XYZ file of C-alpha atoms in Angstrom:
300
model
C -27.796 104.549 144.684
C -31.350 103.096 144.454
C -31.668 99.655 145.121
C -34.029 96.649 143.423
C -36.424 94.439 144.722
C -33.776 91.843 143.997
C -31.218 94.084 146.134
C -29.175 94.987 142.594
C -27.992 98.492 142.508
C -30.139 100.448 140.158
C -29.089 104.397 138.694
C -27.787 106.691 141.556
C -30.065 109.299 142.779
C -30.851 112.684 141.010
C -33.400 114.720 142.292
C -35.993 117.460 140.698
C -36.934 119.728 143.610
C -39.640 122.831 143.200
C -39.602 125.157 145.377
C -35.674 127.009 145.035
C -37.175 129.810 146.403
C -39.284 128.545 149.458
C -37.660 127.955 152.914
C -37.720 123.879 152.871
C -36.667 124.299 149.247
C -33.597 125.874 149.827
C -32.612 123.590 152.851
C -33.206 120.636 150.326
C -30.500 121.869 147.949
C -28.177 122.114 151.007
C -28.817 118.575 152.068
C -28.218 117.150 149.131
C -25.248 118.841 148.704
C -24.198 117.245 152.399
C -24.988 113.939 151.206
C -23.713 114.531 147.468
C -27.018 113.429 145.480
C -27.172 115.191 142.518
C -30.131 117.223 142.246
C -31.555 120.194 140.148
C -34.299 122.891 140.991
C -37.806 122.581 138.306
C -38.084 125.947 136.768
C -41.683 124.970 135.286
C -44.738 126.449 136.723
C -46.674 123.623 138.557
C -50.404 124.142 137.040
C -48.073 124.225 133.113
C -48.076 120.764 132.582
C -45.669 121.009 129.202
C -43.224 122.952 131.531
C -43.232 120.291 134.127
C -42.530 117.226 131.350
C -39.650 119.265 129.861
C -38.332 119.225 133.555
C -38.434 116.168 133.716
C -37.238 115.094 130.272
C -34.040 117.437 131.083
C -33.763 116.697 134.273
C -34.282 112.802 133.914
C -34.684 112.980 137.642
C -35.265 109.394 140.083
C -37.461 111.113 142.560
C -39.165 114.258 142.623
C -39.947 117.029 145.652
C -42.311 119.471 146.221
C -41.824 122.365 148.388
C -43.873 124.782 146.519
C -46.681 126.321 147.618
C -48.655 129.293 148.518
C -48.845 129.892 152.158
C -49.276 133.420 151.860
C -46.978 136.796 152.916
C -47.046 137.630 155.747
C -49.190 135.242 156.637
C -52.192 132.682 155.480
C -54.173 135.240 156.021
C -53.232 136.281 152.637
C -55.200 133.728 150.851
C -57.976 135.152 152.493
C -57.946 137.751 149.594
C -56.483 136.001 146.811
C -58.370 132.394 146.403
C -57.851 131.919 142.706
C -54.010 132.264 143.067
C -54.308 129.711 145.936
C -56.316 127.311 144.290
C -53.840 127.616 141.033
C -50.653 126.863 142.995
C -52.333 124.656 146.251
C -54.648 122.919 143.951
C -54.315 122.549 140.294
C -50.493 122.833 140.533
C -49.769 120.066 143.023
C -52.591 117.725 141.024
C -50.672 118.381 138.139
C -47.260 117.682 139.469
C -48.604 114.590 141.270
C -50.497 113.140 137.833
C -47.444 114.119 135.197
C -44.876 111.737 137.973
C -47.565 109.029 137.991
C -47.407 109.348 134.167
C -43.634 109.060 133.972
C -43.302 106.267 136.985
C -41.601 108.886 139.837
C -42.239 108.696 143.184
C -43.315 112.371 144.596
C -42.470 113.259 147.896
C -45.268 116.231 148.663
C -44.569 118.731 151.653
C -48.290 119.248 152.908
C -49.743 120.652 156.181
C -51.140 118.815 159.454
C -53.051 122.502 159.666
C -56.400 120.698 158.809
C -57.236 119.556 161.937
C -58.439 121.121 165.181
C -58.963 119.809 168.411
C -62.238 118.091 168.936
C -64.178 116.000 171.596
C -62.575 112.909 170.090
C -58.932 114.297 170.500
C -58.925 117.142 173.100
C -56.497 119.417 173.879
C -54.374 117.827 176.656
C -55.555 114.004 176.414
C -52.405 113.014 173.724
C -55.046 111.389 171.517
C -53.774 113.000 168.417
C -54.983 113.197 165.055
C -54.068 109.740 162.703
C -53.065 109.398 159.161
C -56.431 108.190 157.650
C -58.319 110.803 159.552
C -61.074 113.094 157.742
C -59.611 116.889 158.139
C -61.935 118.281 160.069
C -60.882 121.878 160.007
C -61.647 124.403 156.997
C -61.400 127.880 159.399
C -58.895 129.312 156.810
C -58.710 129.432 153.174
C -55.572 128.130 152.699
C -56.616 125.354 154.963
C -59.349 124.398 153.278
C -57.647 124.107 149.891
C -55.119 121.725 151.430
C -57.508 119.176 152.532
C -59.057 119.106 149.405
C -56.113 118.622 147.533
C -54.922 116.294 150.008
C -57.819 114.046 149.816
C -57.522 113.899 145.783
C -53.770 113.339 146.079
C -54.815 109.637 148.563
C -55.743 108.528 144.956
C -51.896 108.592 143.261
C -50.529 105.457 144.687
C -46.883 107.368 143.744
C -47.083 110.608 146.225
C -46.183 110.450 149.842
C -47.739 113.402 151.592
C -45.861 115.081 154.537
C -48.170 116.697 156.936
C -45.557 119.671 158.200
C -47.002 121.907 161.252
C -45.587 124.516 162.517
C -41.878 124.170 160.791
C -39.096 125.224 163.131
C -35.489 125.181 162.507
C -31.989 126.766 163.800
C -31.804 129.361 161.960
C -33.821 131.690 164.131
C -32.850 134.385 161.529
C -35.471 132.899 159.142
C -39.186 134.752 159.482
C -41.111 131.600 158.644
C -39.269 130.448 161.741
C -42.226 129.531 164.095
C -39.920 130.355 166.540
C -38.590 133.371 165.187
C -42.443 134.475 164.142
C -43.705 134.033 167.815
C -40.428 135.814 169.666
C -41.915 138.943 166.981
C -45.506 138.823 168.143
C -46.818 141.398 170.989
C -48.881 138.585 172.204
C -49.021 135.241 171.951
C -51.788 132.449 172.714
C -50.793 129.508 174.349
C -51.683 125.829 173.445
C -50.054 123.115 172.686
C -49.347 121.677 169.395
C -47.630 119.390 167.192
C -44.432 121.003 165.382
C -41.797 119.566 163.022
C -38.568 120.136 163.380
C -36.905 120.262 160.368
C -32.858 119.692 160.841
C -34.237 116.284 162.267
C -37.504 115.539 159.713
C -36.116 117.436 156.281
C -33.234 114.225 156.328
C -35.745 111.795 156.738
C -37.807 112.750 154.134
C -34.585 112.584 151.877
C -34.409 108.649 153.382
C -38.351 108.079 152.436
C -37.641 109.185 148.799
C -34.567 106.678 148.784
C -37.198 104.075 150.641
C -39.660 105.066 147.945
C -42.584 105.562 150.619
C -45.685 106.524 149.725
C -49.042 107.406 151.055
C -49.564 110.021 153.715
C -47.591 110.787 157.368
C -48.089 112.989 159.879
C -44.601 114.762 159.496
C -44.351 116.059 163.077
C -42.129 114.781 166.011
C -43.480 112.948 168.530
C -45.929 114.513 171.241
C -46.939 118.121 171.368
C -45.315 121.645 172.934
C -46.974 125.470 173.457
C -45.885 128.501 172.558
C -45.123 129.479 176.527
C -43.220 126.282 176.363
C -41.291 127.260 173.068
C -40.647 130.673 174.658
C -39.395 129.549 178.089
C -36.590 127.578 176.361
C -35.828 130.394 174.210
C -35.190 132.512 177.388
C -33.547 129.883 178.837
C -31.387 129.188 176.188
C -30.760 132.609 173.812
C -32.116 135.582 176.410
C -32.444 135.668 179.452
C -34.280 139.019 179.473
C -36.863 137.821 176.854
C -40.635 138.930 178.022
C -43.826 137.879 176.277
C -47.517 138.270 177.037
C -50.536 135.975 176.309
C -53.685 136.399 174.854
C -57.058 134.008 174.732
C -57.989 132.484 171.026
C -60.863 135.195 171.421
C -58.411 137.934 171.442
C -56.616 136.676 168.871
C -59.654 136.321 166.525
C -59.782 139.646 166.906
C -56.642 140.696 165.051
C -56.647 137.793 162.102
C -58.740 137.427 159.356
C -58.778 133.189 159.869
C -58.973 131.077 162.558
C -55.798 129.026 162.989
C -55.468 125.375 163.269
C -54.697 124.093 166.707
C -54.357 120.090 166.962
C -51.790 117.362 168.077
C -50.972 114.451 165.130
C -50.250 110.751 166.075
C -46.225 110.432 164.635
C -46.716 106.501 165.358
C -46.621 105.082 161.848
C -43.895 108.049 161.346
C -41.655 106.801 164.258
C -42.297 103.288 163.175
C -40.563 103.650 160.530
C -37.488 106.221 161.924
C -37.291 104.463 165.970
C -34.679 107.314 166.200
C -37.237 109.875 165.780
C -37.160 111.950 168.641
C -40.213 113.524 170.718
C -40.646 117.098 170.415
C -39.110 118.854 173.249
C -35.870 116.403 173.199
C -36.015 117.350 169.348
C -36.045 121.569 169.872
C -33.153 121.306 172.383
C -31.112 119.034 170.620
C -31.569 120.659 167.401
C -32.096 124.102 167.523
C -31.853 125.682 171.409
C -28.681 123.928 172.094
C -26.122 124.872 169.100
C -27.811 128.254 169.349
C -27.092 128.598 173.195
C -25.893 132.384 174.051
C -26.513 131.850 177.843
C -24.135 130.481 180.116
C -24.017 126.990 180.813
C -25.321 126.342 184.576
């Protein structure tokens, strides 16, 4: 149930959720299930504004979720050659979404990216001065980067979206290819830096507690503190194979085989952790949550 300002019970929760077929999408639709809110999955297009009110007028949902979104197979690199399609989705779909919920009253909870920022001499790599909520992006390197910070920076002006900067999602199921885990375990080489992540068995719940909270405005959606990718990859050896090799390469080297520069940055979780104490840091939050019920090594 939702509750009043007065602390009356108001109509249970129903959600609308787009994205059925993207990876937080999915998980969504299994959460709910856990926590038995009724929910349904928008079938509308998100730049057709008539489809997305006849979601909602069938769906007469309490909150709404957006995990939908062009990210690009295999890889943002993608975007690189297909802008328009980018924009359409990134852009004039998640305006749309955001302005038809303002129009009917409904809070939108908005999956976004922390990918818009890049170390700099004001937050260097190593000093744990990360990157705060009301901070200007300051990295365009990529096209789908770019259109995210624009879209995020029109979106500050709908007083009913909450925008979750997600980085580099990771979850158990180290089956799934948008893994970050699974994705750098597939590379030949890997660079090494360290960055903020969000782990989604512990952050996709919360999010399903900020739509019942009905919090708005933007958060950096990452756990606490940052990890690299040697880091990542010494657990997983630890943890799921022993015999597990990798080999690094230098951000020049990786240039080389990309089309656009990646985002590297960490993001301040303090107004996130604020609100969630039991939010835990990083590292504590991969080993709890996805090494550990994964474990194929002996225990020591």
């Amino acid at each position: 149930m939702v509750t009043t300002p007065n602390g009356s019970a108001a109509q249970p929760l129903k959600f609308l959720i787009y994205g059925r077929t993207g990876w937080i999408g999915g998980v969504l639709g299994k959460l709910c299930e856990a926590q038995n809110i009724e929910y349904v999955y928008g079938s509308g297009r998100l730049e057709n504004r008539p489809s997305l009110e006849a979601d909602i007028a069938s769906a007469r949902p309490t909150h709404v979720f957006n995990a939908a979104g062009v990210t690009g197979r295999p890889n943002v690199d993608w975007c690189e050659s297909h802008k328009v399609e980018t924009i359409r989705t990134n852009v004039v779909g998640t305006l749309t979404l955001a302005d038809v919920c303002r129009e009917k009253g409904l809070v939108l909870i908005n999956y976004a990216t922390g990918c818009i920022f890049e170390y700099d001499s004001e937050h260097p790599l190593g000093s744990g001065i990360g990157f705060k909520e009301e901070d200007k992006p300051n990295f365009i390197g990529s096209f789908y980067s770019k259109t995210k910070a624009m879209v995020e920076d029109l979106l500050n002006n709908y007083e009913n979206v909450c925008t979750l900067r997600v980085r580099m999602p990771i979850s158990s199921d180290l089956s799934n290819p948008r893994n970050f885990i699974t994705k750098i375990t597939r590379y030949e080489k890997v660079v090494d830096i360290p960055n903020s992540m969000t782990i989604l068995d512990e952050l996709l719940p919360i999010s399903i507690e900020m739509a019942k909270r009905n919090l708005t405005g933007i958060y950096n959606f990452t756990n606490p503190g940052v990890v690299s990718h040697n880091e990542i990859l010494e657990m997983y050896r630890e943890y799921i194979d022993p015999n597990f090799t990798w080999k690094n390469f230098t951000l020049e080297e990786q240039a080389k085989v990309i089309v656009a520069p990646r985002s590297n940055n960490e993001l301040d979780a303090t107004k996130l952790k604020n609100e969630f104490p039991e939010l835990l840091p990083i590292k504590d939050s991969l080993i709890r949550y996805v090494f550990k019920p994964n474990r194929k090594t002996p225990v020591a």
